[in-house]
Amino acid sequence: MKPPTEIETAVAAENNPVAGIDQTKGDFQYKVDYAFDAGTGLNEDTVRYISTVKKEEPWLLDFRLKALKTFLDKPMPTHWATKDLENINFDKIRYYLSQGQKPKRTWDEVPDDIKKTFERLGIPEQERKFLAGVEAQFDSEAAYSNIKEIVAKQGVIFCNSTEGLREHPEIFRKFFGKVIPTGDNKFSALNSAVFSGGSFIYVPPGVKVAQPLQAYFRINAENFGQFERTLIIADEGAEVVYMEGCTAPKFSTSTLHSAVVELVALKGAKIQYITVQNWANNVFNLVTKRGVAHEEAEIKWIDCNIGSRLTMKYPGVVLKGRKARGEVISIALANDGQHQDTGAKMIHAADETTSNIVAKSISVGQGRSTYRGVVHIPKHLKGCKNNTECDALLINTNSRTDTYPAITVRGDRNSVQHEASVSKVSEEQIFYMQQRGLTEGQAMSLSVNGFINDLARQFPMEYSVELKRLIDLEMEGSVG
Amino acid sequence: MSQLVIKDLHISIGEKSIVKGFNLTIKPGEVHAVMGPNGTGKSTLAKAIAGHPDYTITGGDVLLDGKSVLAMEPDERARTGLFLAFQYPSEIPGVSIANFLRAAVQARMAEGEELDATGYYKRLYAKMDLLKIDRKFTSRAVNDGFSGGEKKRCEILQMAMLEPKIALMDETDSGLDIDALRIVAEGVNSIRAAANPPGILLITHYQRLLDYIVPDFVHVMYAGRIVKSGDKSLALELEAKGYDWVKKEFAAATA
Ligand SMILES: Nc1ncnc2c1ncn2[C@@H]1O[C@H](COP(=O)(O)OP(=O)(O)OP(=O)(O)O)[C@@H](O)[C@H]1O
Ligand SMILES: [Mg+2]
């Protein structure tokens, strides 16, 4: 099937005004002058430029250069992943763009051209309403970063990775690159070479951050690569919820987003990490996310992928201490021209650890979803439990869904449970809903929302409303 | 005046012609029972009028309030006032009855108009009480895991909430136990007794339903058209004699 022509799209937008603002409220761009620009393409000089601009210590430059070598040496993982990866042209990407390295503490200080963007995305408003802190990254650097005073007074650190390195090296270096080593995969190596931005969070022992901390990642420039690096440490008994959102304007050329996110939950700590990914459909989103849960700690990833051209992301938890718990709740929506290759990894490394994976994917039109899961429980452990549930919903016969669950459980003192289902939104179901007065688009989005209903309920209120809105837009846009 | 005019309607599925010249006019408040042997095209008629994509109208017209509905999408027909109580209602996992009906009610409102949630729930609960449906059902997913009888009651609940101009009821009585049959019939009768009662096309196999919902007309459908019309006594006659005599008469007439 041919992609719709511009006229067809415009006509569809006429008939369905909502389709016009699809992809979604993020599709706009203001002109910005960048003071710092590493140019196009990637070599040692690019890496040196980034490190110099950031005034980094020699060990970090060394770390980056080694990572670059690892990146160049590693082959593309196309022996198991999609060939579409070969369409990324690393020589045509811009690896660092910023107006400066120091984020502003108030929105008033943020330069107008950048502030307009975040205001249009509603970030300052959300911050006032329900957040404990916000970091707003624009291309390579955070333009704004602030934490509510009451939270800062509890000793909570929330800043970007550059500041984290500079101001809290003793904590940063201890955990940085330990959960996800440089050579974990080709893209973690790339990130390690050129990373910039991302959040650094430290929550002191026993501190429970009442409201979520949020980061918003915005790509503004064409042919750009965003490589943020996030490190979150919850000290013993601490609790924190972190949410991230992301958008980019739709360009005709492809954009790369390749983040590395490391979480450390020390004894009895709880980290919840929520993502609502809504990149434009030209973004390659290749992200490595993993957490280590120590004794009785809990890490929960809520990972929601709606946008991008190709997403490859398998949030993981290493269950390192006794009675640690890990959970991945994954929702993926693949519309025409998209491939959501998502999943979860649970590495059990201590007795009585439990993990839970619930993955739901929706494939529409030519959209493709893939679930990949790894659950590993070695033989010497006892009392470990895993529950995996993968459900796929297909919205027309062209949609494709694949499931690759790899569950290695050795020994007989552990238990696993695995369920998978594939269902379809049938013509009869859509007709039934239309007969009650709903348009085809409304009917589909109701079906999809019904399908993920039990998962969406686990989101904080504001995010589940946002999720529903995004799904409505996607589904409305996918008919006609 | 809301009336439905079905004019010389011909319907096929693929190459196969099913309904062949169906004529009927339903005036507001009237109940027309349609009976007929299995496979004669009753459900086809109802679904095609509602705009089901599987069926092709090859001739004739369907007019609601004098306007043809045939060019309209199914949802537009529904919002114009056509309601179909399905013989086999679909399940919608994860979507509660309350949310579903709310979306349907909202779809009938002008753009920008907000649904009054309190008023909506009041109305919903009143209709549920009338149909003796437990309040717990509002949070259950539409038809998901419902018993046959529960599904049928849920259809009538939707009909009561959406207040159509014309209701096509396809074997709403099948699968109902004796008590449920009476409750559903009472529900329909109360809809009939309301200020602006809809015209009803009632497809059924059993005379028993017609003891509760007394029809103004009874039609026998055979081979894709109405072959005989009468009043309530026709249903009793069919009950006593079966369809053979109708078939014979039809064969003689078309021979
Ligand atoms: N989607 C379809 N595809 C193919 N044939 C169909 C389809 N729907 C109906 N038919 C056929 O059309 C004919 C009429 O079916 P229909 O369901 O309208 O009959 P009915 O009068 O409602 O029967 P019943 O009393 O058993 O409900 C039957 O022969 C049936 O097999
Ligand atoms: Mg039938």
PDB file of C-alpha atoms and ligand atoms in Angstrom, chain B residues 38-44 47 87-88 170-171 203 205, ligand 2:
ATOM      1  CA  ASN B  38     -34.756 -19.261   9.669  1.00  0.00           C
ATOM      2  CA  GLY B  39     -32.523 -17.864   6.974  1.00  0.00           C
ATOM      3  CA  THR B  40     -35.239 -15.857   5.338  1.00  0.00           C
ATOM      4  CA  GLY B  41     -33.401 -12.550   5.605  1.00  0.00           C
ATOM      5  CA  LYS B  42     -34.810 -10.893   8.746  1.00  0.00           C
ATOM      6  CA  SER B  43     -31.461 -10.069  10.334  1.00  0.00           C
ATOM      7  CA  THR B  44     -30.070  -9.137   6.943  1.00  0.00           C
ATOM      8  CA  LYS B  47     -28.469  -4.912   9.683  1.00  0.00           C
ATOM      9  CA  GLN B  87     -29.551 -10.645  17.657  1.00  0.00           C
ATOM     10  CA  TYR B  88     -25.918 -11.271  18.603  1.00  0.00           C
ATOM     11  CA  ASP B 170     -33.821  -8.573  16.294  1.00  0.00           C
ATOM     12  CA  GLU B 171     -34.930 -11.553  18.382  1.00  0.00           C
ATOM     13  CA  ILE B 203     -38.307  -9.615  14.749  1.00  0.00           C
ATOM     14  CA  HIS B 205     -39.990 -16.429  16.272  1.00  0.00           C
TER      15      HIS B 205
HETATM   16 MG    MG C   2     -31.808 -13.507  12.391  1.00  0.00          MG
END
